[in-house]
Amino acid sequence: MTLFASAGAPGITSAMVDLAAAAPIATASFFASAVEVVEAFTIVLAVSVVRGARPAIIGAAAALAVLVLAVAIFGPLIAEIPIHGLQLTVGVLLLLFGLGWLRKATLRAGGVLPLHDEAAAFVNQAETLRAQASEVAAEWIAGVAAFKAVLLEGTEVVFIVLAVGAKPGLLAPSAMGAAAACILVLGAGLLIRQPLAKVPENSLKFLVGAMLSGFGVFWTSEGLGAAFPFGDWPIAGLVGLFLLCALGLATVLRRVLARSPAWT
Amino acid sequence: MDVIRALGAELWKMFAGDLFLTLGTLATVFGLALILGAHIAPAADAPYLLTAIIIGVFVAAVAMSTAREIKRKSDR
C-alpha cells in the first residue's frame, strides 16, 4: 500500500513510499518532536506570562525564521551526500541521540535521576525573568529567552526530522509527523494556557529513545554495507529490543537502589 | 553570543553527557567498519554483531551512571 508522493530533492527521493515504511517514520518523528515542542512551549509560555506576549512572540518567531533559513541552506546539501555515507552518518547520530535519551529515561524510571518536571521548569523560568531589573532590559532578555528555547529545541526537531527521514522518500512522512506534533502540542498549550505538565515526558523519552536507537542501528548497519534481511521490518524488532532492555534495566535499578544504604 | 554558547552547551550535553556511551558507540561502529573492511567476519553477521555490542555499551553506560550517582550521594 502506498501513501506519500514525495517532493524532495532529486537523488535521495523516490516516487512513492510504502505505508509500512512511512508509518514508523512519522510516529518516531511525531513523538520525538512532541517532547521538544513541550519543552520549548514551557519557556515561551513563562516569558509570555511574566513579560507579556510581545517578547515571547517576537523571540519565538525570530528563532523559527533562523531555523527555516538553516533548513533552506543546509537541506539541499543532504542530497549531495552519497546514500551509504548519509545512512552511516545519520545512523551514528541517531544512535548517539537515541541512546542518550534512553539512558536518561532509564535512569529516571529507575529512580537514579529525578523526573523532569515541566511545572517546575515553568516556575524557574518565570522567577528568573521576574528577577530582571530594568523594564526595557527585561523585555529584551525575555525575548532572547524565548528565542533561545525555540532555537535549541527547534534545532533538535529539525535534526530528528532530517535524521529519521534520511532514507529516500521518507522526508515527507517524517516532516508530517513533526508538524502534527507541533500542531497538537501548541493547540493543547494555547487551549489550556498552562505548562503541559501532564504530558508523560519520561515515557515519551523511553519510546523515542528506543525508536531512535532502533533506527540508528538499522541505518548504521545499512551504511556499513551490511543490511538486515527482510527489508525495513527489523526496525520494529530493534525498537522492541531496546525498549525491553531499557525497561528491564529500570526495574533492576529500582531493586538495586532499594537495597543501597546510600540511597535509603 | 549567548545563544551560540547555549547551543554549544546543548550539543555538548547531547553527545558528551555520557562520554562512555558516545565513545563506546563510535568505537563500535569504527571497529565494525574495520572488521568488515578486512573481511574478518561475514557481512551477514554484522547487523547482529552491531546490535549486540551497542546494547552491551548501553547497559554498561547505565550501570556506570548509576554507580556514579550512588557514589555522589554517599559522598554527600
GROMACS .gro file of N, CA and C in nm, chain A residues 78-183:
model
  318
   78ILE      N    1   2.212   1.789   0.172
   78ILE     CA    2   2.199   1.647   0.208
   78ILE      C    3   2.190   1.561   0.082
   79ALA      N    4   2.124   1.617  -0.022
   79ALA     CA    5   2.107   1.541  -0.146
   79ALA      C    6   2.242   1.509  -0.212
   80GLU      N    7   2.344   1.590  -0.179
   80GLU     CA    8   2.475   1.572  -0.242
   80GLU      C    9   2.556   1.458  -0.180
   81ILE      N   10   2.516   1.416  -0.058
   81ILE     CA   11   2.592   1.311   0.012
   81ILE      C   12   2.552   1.175  -0.044
   82PRO      N   13   2.649   1.087  -0.078
   82PRO     CA   14   2.613   0.953  -0.126
   82PRO      C   15   2.528   0.880  -0.021
   83ILE      N   16   2.433   0.798  -0.066
   83ILE     CA   17   2.334   0.740   0.024
   83ILE      C   18   2.397   0.658   0.138
   84HIS      N   19   2.502   0.579   0.108
   84HIS     CA   20   2.563   0.499   0.214
   84HIS      C   21   2.631   0.587   0.319
   85GLY      N   22   2.696   0.692   0.271
   85GLY     CA   23   2.761   0.787   0.364
   85GLY      C   24   2.658   0.857   0.450
   86LEU      N   25   2.545   0.893   0.385
   86LEU     CA   26   2.437   0.962   0.458
   86LEU      C   27   2.376   0.869   0.563
   87GLN      N   28   2.351   0.744   0.524
   87GLN     CA   29   2.292   0.648   0.619
   87GLN      C   30   2.386   0.622   0.736
   88LEU      N   31   2.516   0.612   0.707
   88LEU     CA   32   2.612   0.586   0.815
   88LEU      C   33   2.618   0.705   0.911
   89THR      N   34   2.628   0.827   0.854
   89THR     CA   35   2.636   0.948   0.937
   89THR      C   36   2.511   0.963   1.022
   90VAL      N   37   2.396   0.952   0.953
   90VAL     CA   38   2.268   0.970   1.023
   90VAL      C   39   2.246   0.858   1.124
   91GLY      N   40   2.283   0.735   1.087
   91GLY     CA   41   2.268   0.621   1.177
   91GLY      C   42   2.347   0.641   1.306
   92VAL      N   43   2.472   0.685   1.292
   92VAL     CA   44   2.556   0.707   1.410
   92VAL      C   45   2.499   0.821   1.495
   93LEU      N   46   2.457   0.929   1.429
   93LEU     CA   47   2.399   1.042   1.505
   93LEU      C   48   2.271   0.999   1.577
   94LEU      N   49   2.188   0.918   1.509
   94LEU     CA   50   2.065   0.869   1.573
   94LEU      C   51   2.098   0.781   1.693
   95LEU      N   52   2.202   0.698   1.678
   95LEU     CA   53   2.243   0.612   1.789
   95LEU      C   54   2.286   0.697   1.909
   96LEU      N   55   2.370   0.799   1.882
   96LEU     CA   56   2.419   0.884   1.992
   96LEU      C   57   2.303   0.957   2.059
   97PHE      N   58   2.214   1.008   1.978
   97PHE     CA   59   2.099   1.083   2.026
   97PHE      C   60   2.002   0.990   2.101
   98GLY      N   61   1.965   0.880   2.036
   98GLY     CA   62   1.866   0.786   2.092
   98GLY      C   63   1.916   0.717   2.218
   99LEU      N   64   2.040   0.670   2.216
   99LEU     CA   65   2.094   0.603   2.335
   99LEU      C   66   2.105   0.700   2.453
  100GLY      N   67   2.138   0.826   2.422
  100GLY     CA   68   2.146   0.929   2.527
  100GLY      C   69   2.010   0.949   2.594
  101TRP      N   70   1.906   0.959   2.511
  101TRP     CA   71   1.769   0.975   2.564
  101TRP      C   72   1.728   0.853   2.644
  102LEU      N   73   1.758   0.735   2.587
  102LEU     CA   74   1.716   0.610   2.651
  102LEU      C   75   1.788   0.593   2.785
  103ARG      N   76   1.915   0.631   2.787
  103ARG     CA   77   1.993   0.620   2.912
  103ARG      C   78   1.932   0.709   3.020
  104LYS      N   79   1.902   0.834   2.982
  104LYS     CA   80   1.846   0.928   3.079
  104LYS      C   81   1.706   0.881   3.125
  105ALA      N   82   1.624   0.835   3.030
  105ALA     CA   83   1.489   0.788   3.065
  105ALA      C   84   1.497   0.666   3.157
  106THR      N   85   1.593   0.577   3.132
  106THR     CA   86   1.610   0.457   3.215
  106THR      C   87   1.652   0.498   3.357
  107LEU      N   88   1.747   0.592   3.365
  107LEU     CA   89   1.794   0.636   3.497
  107LEU      C   90   1.680   0.705   3.573
  108ARG      N   91   1.596   0.781   3.501
  108ARG     CA   92   1.483   0.848   3.567
  108ARG      C   93   1.378   0.745   3.611
  109ALA      N   94   1.346   0.651   3.523
  109ALA     CA   95   1.246   0.548   3.558
  109ALA      C   96   1.296   0.459   3.671
  110GLY      N   97   1.427   0.440   3.677
  110GLY     CA   98   1.485   0.357   3.783
  110GLY      C   99   1.501   0.431   3.915
  111GLY      N  100   1.473   0.562   3.914
  111GLY     CA  101   1.482   0.640   4.037
  111GLY      C  102   1.621   0.697   4.064
  112VAL      N  103   1.715   0.678   3.970
  112VAL     CA  104   1.852   0.729   3.991
  112VAL      C  105   1.854   0.881   3.973
  113LEU      N  106   1.782   0.930   3.871
  113LEU     CA  107   1.773   1.074   3.847
  113LEU      C  108   1.628   1.118   3.872
  114PRO      N  109   1.608   1.243   3.916
  114PRO     CA  110   1.470   1.290   3.934
  114PRO      C  111   1.399   1.307   3.800
  115LEU      N  112   1.267   1.292   3.799
  115LEU     CA  113   1.188   1.309   3.675
  115LEU      C  114   1.188   1.456   3.634
  116HIS      N  115   1.188   1.480   3.502
  116HIS     CA  116   1.181   1.618   3.451
  116HIS      C  117   1.041   1.672   3.478
  117ASP      N  118   1.035   1.792   3.535
  117ASP     CA  119   0.906   1.848   3.575
  117ASP      C  120   0.882   1.980   3.501
  118GLU      N  121   0.785   1.978   3.406
  118GLU     CA  122   0.758   2.099   3.327
  118GLU      C  123   0.705   2.213   3.415
  119ALA      N  124   0.625   2.177   3.517
  119ALA     CA  125   0.570   2.280   3.606
  119ALA      C  126   0.685   2.351   3.680
  120ALA      N  127   0.783   2.272   3.726
  120ALA     CA  128   0.899   2.331   3.796
  120ALA      C  129   0.983   2.414   3.700
  121ALA      N  130   0.999   2.365   3.576
  121ALA     CA  131   1.075   2.441   3.476
  121ALA      C  132   1.008   2.575   3.449
  122PHE      N  133   0.875   2.574   3.444
  122PHE     CA  134   0.797   2.696   3.421
  122PHE      C  135   0.820   2.795   3.535
  123VAL      N  136   0.812   2.746   3.660
  123VAL     CA  137   0.830   2.832   3.778
  123VAL      C  138   0.972   2.890   3.780
  124ASN      N  139   1.072   2.806   3.751
  124ASN     CA  140   1.212   2.852   3.749
  124ASN      C  141   1.232   2.963   3.647
  125GLN      N  142   1.179   2.939   3.525
  125GLN     CA  143   1.194   3.038   3.418
  125GLN      C  144   1.124   3.168   3.456
  126ALA      N  145   1.003   3.157   3.511
  126ALA     CA  146   0.926   3.276   3.548
  126ALA      C  147   0.999   3.354   3.658
  127GLU      N  148   1.056   3.284   3.755
  127GLU     CA  149   1.128   3.353   3.864
  127GLU      C  150   1.252   3.423   3.813
  128THR      N  151   1.323   3.358   3.721
  128THR     CA  152   1.443   3.420   3.663
  128THR      C  153   1.405   3.548   3.591
  129LEU      N  154   1.296   3.544   3.515
  129LEU     CA  155   1.253   3.663   3.439
  129LEU      C  156   1.206   3.774   3.532
  130ARG      N  157   1.138   3.738   3.640
  130ARG     CA  158   1.088   3.840   3.734
  130ARG      C  159   1.203   3.910   3.805
  131ALA      N  160   1.315   3.837   3.817
  131ALA     CA  161   1.429   3.894   3.889
  131ALA      C  162   1.505   3.999   3.807
  132GLN      N  163   1.472   4.011   3.675
  132GLN     CA  164   1.542   4.110   3.592
  132GLN      C  165   1.503   4.251   3.636
  133ALA      N  166   1.603   4.339   3.638
  133ALA     CA  167   1.582   4.473   3.694
  133ALA      C  168   1.502   4.568   3.602
  134SER      N  169   1.569   4.632   3.508
  134SER     CA  170   1.504   4.736   3.428
  134SER      C  171   1.402   4.677   3.330
  135GLU      N  172   1.294   4.749   3.304
  135GLU     CA  173   1.185   4.700   3.221
  135GLU      C  174   1.228   4.673   3.076
  136VAL      N  175   1.304   4.771   3.018
  136VAL     CA  176   1.346   4.757   2.878
  136VAL      C  177   1.439   4.637   2.865
  137ALA      N  178   1.538   4.629   2.955
  137ALA     CA  179   1.631   4.518   2.952
  137ALA      C  180   1.558   4.386   2.975
  138ALA      N  181   1.459   4.390   3.066
  138ALA     CA  182   1.384   4.268   3.099
  138ALA      C  183   1.309   4.217   2.977
  139GLU      N  184   1.249   4.311   2.900
  139GLU     CA  185   1.174   4.269   2.782
  139GLU      C  186   1.267   4.206   2.678
  140TRP      N  187   1.384   4.267   2.664
  140TRP     CA  188   1.486   4.217   2.571
  140TRP      C  189   1.531   4.078   2.615
  141ILE      N  190   1.561   4.062   2.745
  141ILE     CA  191   1.607   3.933   2.797
  141ILE      C  192   1.498   3.827   2.781
  142ALA      N  193   1.372   3.868   2.804
  142ALA     CA  194   1.260   3.773   2.789
  142ALA      C  195   1.249   3.725   2.644
  143GLY      N  196   1.266   3.820   2.549
  143GLY     CA  197   1.262   3.784   2.407
  143GLY      C  198   1.373   3.687   2.372
  144VAL      N  199   1.494   3.714   2.426
  144VAL     CA  200   1.609   3.626   2.400
  144VAL      C  201   1.585   3.487   2.460
  145ALA      N  202   1.520   3.483   2.577
  145ALA     CA  203   1.490   3.353   2.640
  145ALA      C  204   1.398   3.270   2.551
  146ALA      N  205   1.293   3.335   2.496
  146ALA     CA  206   1.200   3.265   2.406
  146ALA      C  207   1.273   3.222   2.279
  147PHE      N  208   1.358   3.312   2.227
  147PHE     CA  209   1.435   3.283   2.105
  147PHE      C  210   1.523   3.161   2.126
  148LYS      N  211   1.595   3.162   2.239
  148LYS     CA  212   1.689   3.053   2.270
  148LYS      C  213   1.615   2.920   2.284
  149ALA      N  214   1.503   2.922   2.356
  149ALA     CA  215   1.428   2.797   2.380
  149ALA      C  216   1.379   2.738   2.248
  150VAL      N  217   1.321   2.824   2.163
  150VAL     CA  218   1.266   2.774   2.036
  150VAL      C  219   1.379   2.729   1.943
  151LEU      N  220   1.491   2.806   1.943
  151LEU     CA  221   1.603   2.769   1.855
  151LEU      C  222   1.666   2.636   1.898
  152LEU      N  223   1.689   2.620   2.028
  152LEU     CA  224   1.754   2.498   2.078
  152LEU      C  225   1.667   2.375   2.055
  153GLU      N  226   1.541   2.384   2.100
  153GLU     CA  227   1.453   2.268   2.085
  153GLU      C  228   1.418   2.248   1.937
  154GLY      N  229   1.404   2.360   1.863
  154GLY     CA  230   1.374   2.351   1.720
  154GLY      C  231   1.486   2.285   1.642
  155THR      N  232   1.612   2.314   1.681
  155THR     CA  233   1.727   2.251   1.615
  155THR      C  234   1.718   2.099   1.632
  156GLU      N  235   1.677   2.057   1.751
  156GLU     CA  236   1.664   1.913   1.776
  156GLU      C  237   1.552   1.854   1.690
  157VAL      N  238   1.441   1.929   1.676
  157VAL     CA  239   1.330   1.881   1.592
  157VAL      C  240   1.377   1.867   1.447
  158VAL      N  241   1.450   1.971   1.397
  158VAL     CA  242   1.499   1.967   1.259
  158VAL      C  243   1.592   1.847   1.241
  159PHE      N  244   1.681   1.827   1.338
  159PHE     CA  245   1.774   1.715   1.330
  159PHE      C  246   1.698   1.582   1.324
  160ILE      N  247   1.598   1.569   1.410
  160ILE     CA  248   1.520   1.444   1.416
  160ILE      C  249   1.448   1.421   1.283
  161VAL      N  250   1.385   1.528   1.230
  161VAL     CA  251   1.312   1.514   1.103
  161VAL      C  252   1.407   1.470   0.991
  162LEU      N  253   1.525   1.536   0.983
  162LEU     CA  254   1.620   1.502   0.877
  162LEU      C  255   1.678   1.362   0.897
  163ALA      N  256   1.710   1.329   1.024
  163ALA     CA  257   1.775   1.201   1.052
  163ALA      C  258   1.679   1.084   1.032
  164VAL      N  259   1.559   1.097   1.088
  164VAL     CA  260   1.461   0.988   1.078
  164VAL      C  261   1.414   0.972   0.933
  165GLY      N  262   1.408   1.083   0.860
  165GLY     CA  263   1.360   1.076   0.722
  165GLY      C  264   1.472   1.074   0.620
  166ALA      N  265   1.590   1.026   0.662
  166ALA     CA  266   1.706   1.033   0.572
  166ALA      C  267   1.702   0.930   0.459
  167LYS      N  268   1.619   0.829   0.473
  167LYS     CA  269   1.613   0.729   0.367
  167LYS      C  270   1.534   0.786   0.249
  168PRO      N  271   1.567   0.747   0.126
  168PRO     CA  272   1.498   0.806   0.010
  168PRO      C  273   1.346   0.804   0.023
  169GLY      N  274   1.286   0.922   0.006
  169GLY     CA  275   1.140   0.932   0.005
  169GLY      C  276   1.073   0.941   0.140
  170LEU      N  277   1.149   0.936   0.249
  170LEU     CA  278   1.087   0.933   0.381
  170LEU      C  279   1.088   1.069   0.453
  171LEU      N  280   1.140   1.172   0.383
  171LEU     CA  281   1.145   1.304   0.446
  171LEU      C  282   1.003   1.360   0.466
  172ALA      N  283   0.914   1.332   0.370
  172ALA     CA  284   0.777   1.385   0.381
  172ALA      C  285   0.703   1.328   0.502
  173PRO      N  286   0.697   1.194   0.521
  173PRO     CA  287   0.629   1.143   0.642
  173PRO      C  288   0.695   1.189   0.770
  174SER      N  289   0.828   1.202   0.769
  174SER     CA  290   0.900   1.249   0.887
  174SER      C  291   0.859   1.392   0.921
  175ALA      N  292   0.856   1.478   0.820
  175ALA     CA  293   0.818   1.619   0.841
  175ALA      C  294   0.671   1.629   0.883
  176MET      N  295   0.587   1.541   0.827
  176MET     CA  296   0.444   1.544   0.863
  176MET      C  297   0.424   1.502   1.009
  177GLY      N  298   0.501   1.404   1.053
  177GLY     CA  299   0.493   1.361   1.193
  177GLY      C  300   0.530   1.476   1.287
  178ALA      N  301   0.639   1.547   1.252
  178ALA     CA  302   0.684   1.660   1.336
  178ALA      C  303   0.581   1.773   1.334
  179ALA      N  304   0.526   1.800   1.215
  179ALA     CA  305   0.427   1.909   1.203
  179ALA      C  306   0.303   1.876   1.287
  180ALA      N  307   0.260   1.749   1.282
  180ALA     CA  308   0.143   1.708   1.360
  180ALA      C  309   0.170   1.727   1.510
  181ALA      N  310   0.292   1.694   1.552
  181ALA     CA  311   0.329   1.711   1.694
  181ALA      C  312   0.323   1.858   1.733
  182CYS      N  313   0.378   1.944   1.647
  182CYS     CA  314   0.378   2.089   1.675
  182CYS      C  315   0.235   2.139   1.687
  183ILE      N  316   0.149   2.101   1.591
  183ILE     CA  317   0.011   2.149   1.591
  183ILE      C  318  -0.062   2.100   1.717
   0.00000   0.00000   0.00000
